[in-house]
Amino acid sequence: QVQFVESGGGLVQPGGSVRLSCGASRFTLDDYAIGWFRQAPGKEREGVTCISSGDDITYYLDSVKGRFTISRDNAKNTVYLQMNSLKPEDTAVYYCAAHRSGNHYCTANLYEYHYWGQGTQVTVSS
């Protein structure tokens, strides 16, 4: 059973920063493409960013380009989402997810992902 441990969410002021972490037990994250998704109240879940296995492919939602960065620390078996210059519209529950066929590939299509974390709330408000 694949298990994620997500952390790092919370309340942050507009313009602030937060880093989300997605760690895993019982499997090696670097073998998978990893995506971060978010779901705001009353809205559909959307793909924010993803990174392929081997880190050669990344994708960013247009609204987060230049503000968010996805990265891996393979020694810690953890994927991070660094979020800067946060806006109230970034408020959502953020989920990490793993895609089994992630070699040189990642996608923002949530239906292609096989394993999901439990989500962590990020609230951007003054």
mmCIF file of C-alpha atoms in Angstrom:
data_model
loop_
_atom_site.group_PDB
_atom_site.id
_atom_site.type_symbol
_atom_site.label_atom_id
_atom_site.label_comp_id
_atom_site.label_asym_id
_atom_site.label_seq_id
_atom_site.Cartn_x
_atom_site.Cartn_y
_atom_site.Cartn_z
ATOM 1 C CA GLN A 1 0.000 0.000 0.000
ATOM 2 C CA VAL A 2 1.470 3.314 -1.116
ATOM 3 C CA GLN A 3 1.328 5.981 1.566
ATOM 4 C CA PHE A 4 2.128 9.650 1.390
ATOM 5 C CA VAL A 5 2.841 12.047 4.199
ATOM 6 C CA GLU A 6 1.992 15.621 3.300
ATOM 7 C CA SER A 7 2.897 18.596 5.433
ATOM 8 C CA GLY A 8 3.559 22.321 5.331
ATOM 9 C CA GLY A 9 0.147 23.849 4.878
ATOM 10 C CA GLY A 10 -1.329 26.591 6.989
ATOM 11 C CA LEU A 11 -2.392 30.205 7.054
ATOM 12 C CA VAL A 12 -0.184 32.669 5.183
ATOM 13 C CA GLN A 13 -0.586 36.328 4.304
ATOM 14 C CA PRO A 14 -0.850 37.503 0.703
ATOM 15 C CA GLY A 15 2.604 37.853 -0.764
ATOM 16 C CA GLY A 16 3.989 35.295 1.634
ATOM 17 C CA SER A 17 5.584 31.906 1.050
ATOM 18 C CA VAL A 18 5.056 28.346 2.138
ATOM 19 C CA ARG A 19 6.694 25.048 1.281
ATOM 20 C CA LEU A 20 4.692 21.862 1.055
ATOM 21 C CA SER A 21 6.317 18.475 1.484
ATOM 22 C CA CYS A 22 5.235 15.121 0.153
ATOM 23 C CA GLY A 23 7.074 12.172 1.620
ATOM 24 C CA ALA A 24 6.419 8.498 1.075
ATOM 25 C CA SER A 25 6.772 5.207 2.824
ATOM 26 C CA ARG A 26 7.087 1.828 1.166
ATOM 27 C CA PHE A 27 8.021 3.136 -2.244
ATOM 28 C CA THR A 28 10.654 5.321 -3.881
ATOM 29 C CA LEU A 29 9.226 8.589 -5.131
ATOM 30 C CA ASP A 30 11.901 8.991 -7.779
ATOM 31 C CA ASP A 31 10.418 6.012 -9.636
ATOM 32 C CA TYR A 32 7.241 8.013 -10.245
ATOM 33 C CA ALA A 33 6.103 11.218 -11.812
ATOM 34 C CA ILE A 34 4.751 13.372 -9.004
ATOM 35 C CA GLY A 35 2.042 15.950 -9.344
ATOM 36 C CA TRP A 36 0.639 18.598 -7.046
ATOM 37 C CA PHE A 37 -3.053 19.339 -7.374
ATOM 38 C CA ARG A 38 -5.364 21.698 -5.557
ATOM 39 C CA GLN A 39 -9.047 21.984 -4.897
ATOM 40 C CA ALA A 40 -10.725 25.133 -3.723
ATOM 41 C CA PRO A 41 -14.225 25.094 -2.186
ATOM 42 C CA GLY A 42 -16.852 24.629 -4.861
ATOM 43 C CA LYS A 43 -14.289 24.091 -7.600
ATOM 44 C CA GLU A 44 -12.876 21.104 -9.414
ATOM 45 C CA ARG A 45 -9.483 19.725 -8.543
ATOM 46 C CA GLU A 46 -6.827 21.119 -10.863
ATOM 47 C CA GLY A 47 -3.257 20.263 -11.695
ATOM 48 C CA VAL A 48 -0.800 22.825 -10.379
ATOM 49 C CA THR A 49 2.552 21.311 -11.301
ATOM 50 C CA CYS A 50 4.237 18.003 -11.941
ATOM 51 C CA ILE A 51 7.700 16.545 -12.361
ATOM 52 C CA SER A 52 8.710 13.415 -14.215
ATOM 53 C CA SER A 53 10.752 10.575 -12.860
ATOM 54 C CA GLY A 54 14.314 11.685 -13.480
ATOM 55 C CA ASP A 55 13.245 15.334 -13.248
ATOM 56 C CA ASP A 56 13.630 16.114 -16.947
ATOM 57 C CA ILE A 57 10.028 17.163 -17.510
ATOM 58 C CA THR A 58 8.048 19.694 -15.519
ATOM 59 C CA TYR A 59 4.733 21.411 -15.986
ATOM 60 C CA TYR A 60 3.227 24.470 -14.300
ATOM 61 C CA LEU A 61 -0.266 25.871 -14.395
ATOM 62 C CA ASP A 62 -0.097 29.285 -16.061
ATOM 63 C CA SER A 63 -1.355 31.096 -12.984
ATOM 64 C CA VAL A 64 1.515 29.779 -10.841
ATOM 65 C CA LYS A 65 4.407 30.092 -13.293
ATOM 66 C CA GLY A 66 7.233 32.099 -11.802
ATOM 67 C CA ARG A 67 5.794 31.750 -8.298
ATOM 68 C CA PHE A 68 5.736 27.995 -7.582
ATOM 69 C CA THR A 69 8.581 25.503 -7.904
ATOM 70 C CA ILE A 70 8.452 21.723 -7.689
ATOM 71 C CA SER A 71 11.569 19.826 -6.660
ATOM 72 C CA ARG A 72 12.767 16.509 -5.286
ATOM 73 C CA ASP A 73 15.172 15.459 -2.566
ATOM 74 C CA ASN A 74 15.792 11.817 -3.350
ATOM 75 C CA ALA A 75 17.897 11.314 -0.241
ATOM 76 C CA LYS A 76 14.830 12.221 1.822
ATOM 77 C CA ASN A 77 12.390 10.543 -0.567
ATOM 78 C CA THR A 78 10.433 13.775 -0.609
ATOM 79 C CA VAL A 79 8.967 16.098 -3.213
ATOM 80 C CA TYR A 80 8.488 19.762 -2.395
ATOM 81 C CA LEU A 81 6.248 22.515 -3.650
ATOM 82 C CA GLN A 82 7.720 25.928 -2.907
ATOM 83 C CA MET A 83 5.011 28.563 -3.207
ATOM 84 C CA ASN A 84 5.998 32.240 -3.257
ATOM 85 C CA SER A 85 4.080 35.473 -3.790
ATOM 86 C CA LEU A 86 0.930 33.761 -2.663
ATOM 87 C CA LYS A 87 -2.455 35.180 -3.565
ATOM 88 C CA PRO A 88 -5.879 34.641 -1.981
ATOM 89 C CA GLU A 89 -6.884 32.661 -5.072
ATOM 90 C CA ASP A 90 -4.203 30.095 -4.194
ATOM 91 C CA THR A 91 -6.294 29.084 -1.196
ATOM 92 C CA ALA A 92 -7.134 25.400 -1.519
ATOM 93 C CA VAL A 93 -6.446 21.922 -0.274
ATOM 94 C CA TYR A 94 -3.238 20.778 -1.950
ATOM 95 C CA TYR A 95 -2.653 17.139 -2.811
ATOM 96 C CA CYS A 96 0.383 15.277 -4.048
ATOM 97 C CA ALA A 97 -0.071 12.296 -6.311
ATOM 98 C CA ALA A 98 2.092 9.680 -8.011
ATOM 99 C CA HIS A 99 1.939 8.419 -11.585
ATOM 100 C CA ARG A 100 3.405 4.949 -12.203
ATOM 101 C CA SER A 101 4.470 5.611 -15.799
ATOM 102 C CA GLY A 102 6.399 8.752 -15.070
ATOM 103 C CA ASN A 103 9.631 8.138 -16.952
ATOM 104 C CA HIS A 104 10.187 11.283 -19.090
ATOM 105 C CA TYR A 105 6.535 12.109 -18.609
ATOM 106 C CA CYS A 106 4.243 14.016 -16.337
ATOM 107 C CA THR A 107 0.743 15.341 -16.754
ATOM 108 C CA ALA A 108 -1.753 17.689 -15.167
ATOM 109 C CA ASN A 109 -4.541 15.196 -15.843
ATOM 110 C CA LEU A 110 -5.542 14.022 -12.392
ATOM 111 C CA TYR A 111 -7.267 10.923 -13.749
ATOM 112 C CA GLU A 112 -3.920 9.478 -14.811
ATOM 113 C CA TYR A 113 -2.544 9.436 -11.269
ATOM 114 C CA HIS A 114 -2.575 6.242 -9.287
ATOM 115 C CA TYR A 115 -1.808 7.218 -5.707
ATOM 116 C CA TRP A 116 -2.899 10.241 -3.705
ATOM 117 C CA GLY A 117 -1.964 11.951 -0.491
ATOM 118 C CA GLN A 118 -4.529 13.069 2.062
ATOM 119 C CA GLY A 119 -4.182 16.760 1.251
ATOM 120 C CA THR A 120 -3.019 19.774 3.207
ATOM 121 C CA GLN A 121 -4.872 23.074 3.547
ATOM 122 C CA VAL A 122 -3.263 26.310 2.406
ATOM 123 C CA THR A 123 -5.145 29.486 3.246
ATOM 124 C CA VAL A 124 -3.919 32.829 1.928
ATOM 125 C CA SER A 125 -5.559 35.630 3.836
ATOM 126 C CA SER A 126 -4.733 38.781 5.729
#
